Coordinates of C-alpha atoms and ligand atoms in Angstrom, one line a residue:
M1 CA 0.0 0.0 0.0
K2 CA 0.9 3.6 -0.5
V3 CA 1.3 5.9 2.6
L4 CA 1.5 9.7 2.9
I5 CA 2.8 11.2 6.1
V6 CA 2.1 14.9 6.7
G7 CA 4.7 16.8 8.7
S8 CA 8.4 17.6 8.8
G9 CA 9.8 17.0 12.2
G10 CA 11.6 14.3 14.2
R11 CA 8.2 12.9 15.2
E12 CA 7.3 12.3 11.5
H13 CA 10.7 10.8 10.9
A14 CA 10.1 8.3 13.7
I15 CA 6.7 7.5 12.3
A16 CA 8.3 7.0 8.8
V17 CA 10.8 4.6 10.2
N18 CA 8.0 2.4 11.6
V19 CA 5.9 2.7 8.5
A20 CA 9.0 1.7 6.4
K21 CA 9.3 -1.5 8.5
S22 CA 5.8 -2.6 7.6
S23 CA 5.8 -5.4 5.1
R24 CA 2.4 -4.0 3.8
V25 CA 3.9 -0.7 2.6
S26 CA 5.3 -0.4 -0.9
K27 CA 5.8 3.4 -1.1
I28 CA 6.0 6.3 1.3
Y29 CA 5.5 10.0 0.5
C30 CA 5.9 12.8 3.0
A31 CA 4.6 16.4 2.8
P32 CA 6.9 18.3 3.2
G33 CA 9.3 16.0 5.1
N34 CA 13.0 16.7 5.7
A35 CA 16.4 15.5 4.6
G36 CA 16.2 12.4 6.9
I37 CA 12.7 11.4 5.9
A38 CA 13.9 11.7 2.3
Q39 CA 16.0 8.6 2.8
L40 CA 12.8 6.6 3.4
A41 CA 10.2 8.5 1.5
E42 CA 9.6 10.7 -1.5
C43 CA 9.2 14.2 -0.1
V44 CA 6.9 16.5 -1.8
P45 CA 7.0 20.3 -1.5
I46 CA 3.5 20.7 0.0
T47 CA 3.2 22.2 3.5
A48 CA 1.0 20.7 6.2
M49 CA -1.6 23.5 6.0
E50 CA -2.1 23.3 2.3
F51 CA -5.2 21.1 2.6
E52 CA -6.3 21.3 -1.0
K53 CA -2.9 20.4 -2.4
I54 CA -2.6 17.5 0.1
V55 CA -6.0 16.1 -0.9
A56 CA -5.3 16.5 -4.6
F57 CA -1.9 14.8 -4.2
A58 CA -3.4 11.9 -2.2
K59 CA -6.1 11.4 -4.9
E60 CA -3.7 11.6 -7.8
K61 CA -1.2 9.1 -6.2
E62 CA -4.1 6.9 -4.9
I63 CA -2.7 7.0 -1.4
D64 CA -4.2 4.2 0.8
L65 CA -3.5 5.9 4.1
T66 CA -2.6 9.4 5.1
I67 CA -1.0 9.9 8.5
V68 CA -1.3 13.4 9.9
G69 CA 1.5 13.9 12.5
M70 CA 1.1 17.5 13.4
D71 CA -1.4 19.4 15.6
D72 CA -2.1 22.4 13.3
P73 CA -3.6 20.4 10.4
L74 CA -5.5 18.1 12.8
V75 CA -7.1 21.0 14.6
G76 CA -7.7 22.7 11.3
G77 CA -9.6 19.6 9.9
L78 CA -7.3 18.0 7.4
V79 CA -8.6 14.5 8.3
D80 CA -12.2 15.7 7.5
E81 CA -11.1 17.1 4.1
L82 CA -9.3 13.8 3.2
E83 CA -12.4 11.8 4.3
K84 CA -14.7 14.0 2.3
A85 CA -12.6 13.1 -0.8
G86 CA -13.1 9.4 0.0
L87 CA -9.6 8.9 1.4
R88 CA -8.4 7.1 4.5
A89 CA -6.6 9.1 7.1
F90 CA -5.2 8.5 10.5
G91 CA -5.8 11.2 13.1
P92 CA -8.8 12.8 14.8
R93 CA -11.4 14.7 12.9
K94 CA -11.7 18.4 13.7
N95 CA -14.5 18.0 16.2
A96 CA -12.3 15.6 18.2
A97 CA -8.9 17.4 17.7
I98 CA -10.4 20.2 19.7
L99 CA -9.2 18.1 22.7
E100 CA -5.8 19.7 22.0
G101 CA -7.0 22.7 20.0
S102 CA -8.9 24.3 22.9
K103 CA -7.6 24.1 26.5
A104 CA -10.9 25.7 27.7
F105 CA -12.8 22.8 26.0
S106 CA -10.6 20.2 27.5
K107 CA -10.8 21.7 31.0
D108 CA -14.6 21.9 30.7
L109 CA -14.7 18.3 29.5
M110 CA -12.6 17.1 32.4
K111 CA -14.8 18.9 34.9
K112 CA -18.0 17.6 33.4
Y113 CA -16.8 14.0 33.4
H114 CA -14.8 14.1 36.7
I115 CA -11.4 13.5 35.2
P116 CA -8.7 14.6 37.7
T117 CA -7.1 17.9 36.7
A118 CA -6.1 21.2 38.2
A119 CA -8.8 23.6 39.4
Y120 CA -9.4 26.4 36.8
E121 CA -11.5 29.2 35.4
N122 CA -12.0 30.3 31.8
F123 CA -12.2 34.0 30.8
Q124 CA -13.2 35.7 27.6
S125 CA -12.5 39.2 29.0
A126 CA -9.2 40.5 30.3
E127 CA -11.0 42.7 32.8
E128 CA -12.8 39.7 34.4
A129 CA -9.5 37.7 34.4
L130 CA -7.8 40.6 36.2
T131 CA -10.5 40.9 38.8
Y132 CA -10.2 37.2 39.5
L133 CA -6.4 37.4 39.7
E134 CA -6.6 40.1 42.4
T135 CA -7.6 37.5 45.0
A136 CA -6.1 34.3 43.6
N137 CA -3.4 32.2 45.3
Y138 CA 0.1 32.3 43.8
P139 CA 1.9 30.9 41.9
I140 CA -0.8 30.6 39.3
V141 CA -0.8 29.3 35.7
L142 CA -2.2 31.2 32.7
K143 CA -2.8 29.4 29.4
A144 CA -3.8 30.7 26.0
D145 CA -6.8 28.6 25.0
G146 CA -5.6 27.7 21.5
L147 CA -2.4 26.3 19.8
A148 CA 0.7 28.4 20.6
L149 CA 3.6 26.2 19.7
G150 CA 3.9 25.0 23.3
K151 CA 4.6 28.5 24.4
G152 CA 1.2 29.7 25.5
V153 CA 1.6 28.6 29.2
L154 CA 2.8 31.1 31.8
I155 CA 3.6 30.3 35.4
C156 CA 3.2 33.5 37.4
N157 CA 4.6 34.0 40.9
T158 CA 3.0 37.3 41.7
L159 CA -0.1 39.4 40.8
E160 CA 2.2 41.7 38.9
E161 CA 3.5 38.8 36.7
A162 CA -0.1 37.6 36.1
R163 CA -1.2 41.1 35.0
E164 CA 1.6 41.2 32.6
G165 CA 0.6 37.7 31.3
V166 CA -3.0 38.7 30.8
R167 CA -1.8 41.7 28.8
E168 CA 0.5 39.5 26.6
I169 CA -2.1 36.8 25.9
M170 CA -5.4 38.7 25.8
T171 CA -4.6 42.3 25.0
D172 CA -1.4 42.2 22.9
K173 CA -2.5 38.9 21.4
K174 CA 1.1 37.5 21.5
F175 CA -0.3 34.1 20.4
G176 CA -2.9 35.6 18.1
S177 CA -6.5 34.3 18.4
A178 CA -5.2 31.5 20.6
G179 CA -5.5 34.1 23.4
N180 CA -9.1 35.0 22.8
T181 CA -9.9 32.8 25.8
L182 CA -7.7 32.5 28.8
V183 CA -7.5 29.5 31.2
V184 CA -6.4 30.4 34.7
E185 CA -5.3 27.3 36.5
E186 CA -4.2 26.2 39.9
F187 CA -0.4 25.6 40.1
M188 CA 0.5 22.0 40.7
T189 CA 3.8 20.4 41.7
G190 CA 5.1 16.9 40.9
R191 CA 6.8 14.8 38.3
E192 CA 5.5 14.9 34.7
V193 CA 4.9 11.8 32.7
S194 CA 3.7 11.5 29.1
V195 CA 1.5 8.6 28.1
L196 CA 0.6 8.2 24.5
S197 CA -2.3 6.0 23.4
Y198 CA -4.0 4.7 20.3
V199 CA -7.8 5.2 20.2
D200 CA -10.5 3.9 17.8
G201 CA -13.4 6.0 19.1
K202 CA -14.3 3.6 21.9
T203 CA -11.3 1.4 22.8
I204 CA -8.0 2.9 24.0
K205 CA -4.6 1.1 24.2
T206 CA -1.9 3.0 26.0
M207 CA 1.7 2.8 24.9
T208 CA 4.8 2.7 27.1
S209 CA 5.4 5.8 29.2
A210 CA 7.9 8.6 28.5
Q211 CA 9.2 11.8 30.0
D212 CA 10.2 15.0 28.2
H213 CA 12.6 17.8 29.2
K214 CA 10.9 21.0 28.1
R215 CA 13.4 23.6 29.3
A216 CA 16.3 24.7 27.1
K217 CA 19.1 24.4 29.7
D218 CA 20.5 21.8 32.1
G219 CA 18.8 21.6 35.5
D220 CA 15.4 22.6 33.9
Q221 CA 16.6 26.2 33.5
G222 CA 16.0 28.5 30.6
L223 CA 13.0 28.9 28.3
N224 CA 10.4 26.4 27.4
T225 CA 11.1 24.6 24.1
G226 CA 9.3 21.9 22.1
G227 CA 11.3 19.3 24.0
M228 CA 15.1 18.8 24.4
G229 CA 15.1 15.1 25.1
T230 CA 13.1 12.1 26.4
F231 CA 13.4 8.8 28.0
S232 CA 11.1 5.8 28.0
P233 CA 9.8 4.1 30.1
S234 CA 9.4 6.5 33.0
P235 CA 10.4 4.7 36.3
F236 CA 8.0 7.0 38.0
Y237 CA 5.0 5.7 36.1
T238 CA 4.4 2.8 38.5
A239 CA 1.8 0.1 38.4
E240 CA -0.2 2.1 40.9
V241 CA -0.2 5.2 38.7
D242 CA -1.2 3.1 35.7
D243 CA -4.1 1.5 37.7
F244 CA -5.3 4.9 38.8
C245 CA -5.2 6.3 35.2
N246 CA -6.9 3.3 33.8
K247 CA -9.7 3.8 36.2
Y248 CA -10.1 7.5 36.1
V249 CA -8.4 9.1 33.1
Y250 CA -7.9 7.1 29.9
Q251 CA -11.1 5.3 29.2
A252 CA -13.0 8.2 30.9
T253 CA -11.6 10.6 28.4
V254 CA -12.5 8.4 25.4
D255 CA -16.0 7.8 26.7
A256 CA -16.4 11.5 27.5
M257 CA -15.5 12.4 23.9
A258 CA -17.9 9.8 22.5
S259 CA -20.7 11.1 24.8
E260 CA -20.1 14.6 23.4
G261 CA -20.6 13.3 19.8
R262 CA -16.9 13.8 19.2
A263 CA -15.6 10.2 18.9
F264 CA -11.8 10.4 19.0
K265 CA -9.8 8.2 16.6
G266 CA -6.1 8.6 16.5
I267 CA -3.5 9.4 19.2
I268 CA -4.3 10.8 22.6
F269 CA -1.3 12.1 24.4
F270 CA -1.9 12.4 28.1
G271 CA 0.4 15.0 29.8
L272 CA 0.2 13.9 33.5
M273 CA 1.4 15.4 36.7
L274 CA 2.0 13.0 39.5
T275 CA 0.9 15.2 42.4
A276 CA 0.7 14.4 46.1
D277 CA -3.1 14.0 45.6
G278 CA -2.6 11.5 42.8
P279 CA -2.1 11.8 39.0
K280 CA -3.8 14.8 37.3
V281 CA -4.1 15.7 33.6
L282 CA -1.9 18.7 32.7
E283 CA -3.0 18.7 29.1
Y284 CA -4.1 16.6 26.2
N285 CA -2.5 16.4 22.8
A286 CA -4.2 14.9 19.7
R287 CA -1.0 13.5 18.2
F288 CA 2.3 11.8 19.0
G289 CA 4.7 13.9 21.1
D290 CA 7.9 15.3 19.7
P291 CA 10.4 14.0 20.9
E292 CA 8.3 11.4 22.8
A293 CA 7.6 9.5 19.5
Q294 CA 11.4 9.2 19.1
V295 CA 11.7 6.9 22.2
V296 CA 8.3 5.2 22.1
L297 CA 8.0 4.2 18.5
P298 CA 11.4 2.5 18.2
R299 CA 10.3 0.2 21.1
M300 CA 6.9 -0.7 19.6
K301 CA 6.8 -4.3 18.3
N302 CA 3.5 -4.1 16.3
D303 CA 3.2 -3.2 12.7
I304 CA 2.2 0.4 12.9
I305 CA -0.1 0.2 9.9
D306 CA -2.1 -2.6 11.5
V307 CA -2.6 -0.5 14.6
M308 CA -3.5 2.7 12.7
E309 CA -6.0 0.9 10.5
A310 CA -7.6 -0.7 13.6
C311 CA -8.0 2.8 15.0
I312 CA -9.8 3.9 11.8
D313 CA -11.9 0.7 11.6
G314 CA -12.9 0.6 15.2
T315 CA -11.2 -2.8 15.8
L316 CA -8.4 -1.8 18.2
D317 CA -9.8 -4.3 20.8
Q318 CA -8.4 -7.0 18.5
I319 CA -4.8 -5.6 18.6
D320 CA -2.3 -6.9 21.2
L321 CA -0.2 -3.8 21.5
Q322 CA 3.4 -4.7 22.6
F323 CA 6.5 -2.9 23.5
E324 CA 10.1 -4.2 23.9
D325 CA 11.2 -4.8 27.5
N326 CA 14.0 -2.3 27.3
A327 CA 14.6 1.4 27.4
A328 CA 15.3 4.3 25.1
V329 CA 16.7 7.8 25.5
C330 CA 16.6 10.6 22.9
V331 CA 18.9 13.6 23.1
V332 CA 17.9 16.6 20.9
L333 CA 20.8 18.3 19.1
A334 CA 19.7 21.9 18.6
S335 CA 21.2 25.1 17.1
D336 CA 22.7 27.2 19.9
G337 CA 20.3 30.0 20.7
Y338 CA 17.1 27.9 20.3
P339 CA 14.3 28.6 21.1
V340 CA 14.9 32.4 20.6
S341 CA 17.2 33.0 17.6
Y342 CA 19.8 30.9 16.0
E343 CA 21.8 30.5 12.7
K344 CA 21.0 27.8 10.1
G345 CA 22.8 26.4 7.1
Y346 CA 25.7 24.6 8.8
V347 CA 26.9 21.3 7.3
I348 CA 26.1 18.2 9.5
N349 CA 28.8 15.6 9.7
G350 CA 28.6 12.0 11.0
L351 CA 25.1 11.0 10.0
D352 CA 26.4 7.9 8.2
T353 CA 27.8 6.5 11.4
F354 CA 24.2 5.5 12.4
Q355 CA 23.6 3.4 9.3
D356 CA 24.8 0.0 10.4
K357 CA 24.2 0.5 14.2
E358 CA 21.4 -1.6 15.6
G359 CA 19.5 0.2 18.3
Y360 CA 20.7 3.7 17.4
Y361 CA 18.7 6.2 15.5
V362 CA 19.2 9.7 14.2
F363 CA 15.9 11.4 13.6
H364 CA 15.9 14.6 11.6
A365 CA 13.9 17.6 12.7
G366 CA 15.4 20.7 11.2
T367 CA 17.6 19.6 8.3
K368 CA 17.8 20.3 4.6
Q369 CA 19.6 18.7 1.7
T370 CA 21.8 21.1 -0.2
E371 CA 24.7 20.9 -2.7
K372 CA 27.1 21.1 0.3
G373 CA 25.3 18.1 1.9
I374 CA 22.8 18.0 4.7
V375 CA 22.7 21.2 6.6
T376 CA 21.0 22.6 9.8
N377 CA 17.6 24.1 9.0
G378 CA 15.9 24.8 12.3
G379 CA 16.1 25.1 16.1
R380 CA 15.8 21.5 16.9
V381 CA 18.1 19.8 14.3
L382 CA 18.3 16.1 15.2
G383 CA 17.1 13.7 17.8
V384 CA 19.7 11.1 18.7
T385 CA 18.0 8.0 20.1
A386 CA 19.6 4.9 21.6
K387 CA 18.1 1.8 23.2
G388 CA 19.6 -0.1 26.1
A389 CA 18.7 -3.0 28.4
T390 CA 18.2 -0.4 31.1
L391 CA 17.5 3.3 31.2
K392 CA 21.1 4.0 32.3
E393 CA 22.5 2.0 29.5
A394 CA 20.2 3.7 27.0
R395 CA 21.4 7.1 28.3
E396 CA 25.0 6.1 28.0
N397 CA 24.5 4.9 24.5
A398 CA 22.6 8.0 23.5
Y399 CA 25.2 10.4 24.8
K400 CA 27.9 8.3 23.1
A401 CA 26.1 8.6 19.8
T402 CA 25.7 12.4 20.2
E403 CA 29.5 12.5 19.7
W404 CA 29.2 10.9 16.3
I405 CA 27.5 14.1 15.0
T406 CA 29.2 17.4 14.6
F407 CA 28.0 20.7 13.2
E408 CA 28.8 24.3 14.0
N409 CA 26.5 25.7 16.7
K410 CA 25.6 22.3 18.0
Y411 CA 23.8 22.5 21.4
M412 CA 22.3 19.9 23.7
R413 CA 21.4 19.3 27.3
H414 CA 23.7 17.1 29.2
D415 CA 21.2 15.9 31.8
I416 CA 18.5 14.1 29.8
G417 CA 17.4 11.2 31.9
K418 CA 19.2 12.4 35.0
A419 CA 16.1 11.9 37.0
I420 CA 16.4 8.1 36.7
D421 CA 19.4 8.3 39.1
E422 CA 16.9 9.2 41.8
V423 CA 15.1 5.9 41.5
Ligands
LIG501 P1 1.1 22.4 28.8 O1 1.3 23.0 27.4 O2 -0.3 22.6 29.3 O3 1.6 21.0 29.0 O4 2.0 23.2 29.8 C1 3.4 23.3 29.5 C2 4.1 23.0 30.8 O5 3.8 24.0 31.8 C3 3.8 21.7 31.4 O6 4.6 20.7 30.9 C4 4.1 22.0 32.9 O7 5.5 21.9 33.1 C5 3.7 23.4 33.1 N1 2.3 23.5 33.6 C6 1.2 23.5 32.9 N2 0.1 23.5 33.7 C7 0.6 23.5 35.0 C8 0.0 23.6 36.3 N3 -1.3 23.6 36.4 N4 0.8 23.5 37.3 C9 2.1 23.5 37.2 N5 2.8 23.5 36.0 C10 2.0 23.5 34.9
LIG502 N1 7.1 17.1 23.6 C1 5.8 17.7 23.9 C2 4.9 17.8 22.8 O1 5.1 17.2 21.7 O2 3.9 18.5 22.9

């Protein structure tokens, strides 16, 4: 069968690697892809928000399955457009992708269906938000309702900071229309864990757990980024936490969406915080995490096409989802200066070293093929993933492999997976 992947990051590269492993797949296309994906797929110069072009391309090439990796096209309704044209697509429809697309929606859903999450209030007016903030407890969390590249969350320690935050989000519209509604949320403390799952509208199968490192610098300092590295599984995701979430979070979310007439098919990514009062949902995403996919997918044993088709067909209950009994760590190699400003266009050396190394992967995020060779073309450039029998071994392997790659301006965190030493 012919598969089209929509997206251009490390996550889409990780998806492409698993799709390429499927014996059922004869040809892979990617729109727009990157230099790494181009080694497995034919990349076409169509960007993820060019819906008409994507639909026309999928029809012309008689694509059997389109996998939408990114949040923007999912929230914008790309899956609906593909389905209207009679094409098969993996990912939630627009009315279900709202689970990620609107934080106000997801908070209201959790409240209505008693899914554990932080206390909150939604505001459409800056004035009302400011009045509320006068008497609130601090720290407090402000969230732009809509998609904001993972940057629409502000943790405010004082009323002054909160006033400034309301101004940025609601008045100055720093995140555009994403800030038309503001969610003001109780500040929680605890460890964060990501759990990704496949969903077919009614059945949910969770994948192995993972943990991201969102801040730019070692010791969780610096600005929030898309993610600087991940490990999987999380040793903090215990059987007890899993039991709790199976009872109160996972199926409850799928059932809530179905009850609302928004049956969810695709990936639900649960961002959990393990608080002293038990696990609570920080956020939902409607897609694989990036770079969570880069540690979870290499450990998945199933044929990804079988699982994705079962999600579309509503037969996920018949899939025995299995992961390897090992560990993986991903260290992101970024351009120095990310997430603020950075230079691009530097030649990347050492990519070939990964070719014959079992259990090692170099996922491309911001790269481009030029006459000079493959060059840096973004803030997050590569994700270096290694497996190991244990988390510690995987971490050693991953850091060893980061040395195989050189480029000017190369920047990475040196403490990805450090938390596992506390176990
Ligand atoms: P989100 O995009 O909702 O995952 O938020 C980004 C990050 O902000 C999370 O990964 C947390 O580290 C932090 N965060 C979000 N909500 C809260 C909260 N209610 N309490 C504490 N930290 C939070
Ligand atoms: N790594 C977090 C995300 O993909 O949203």
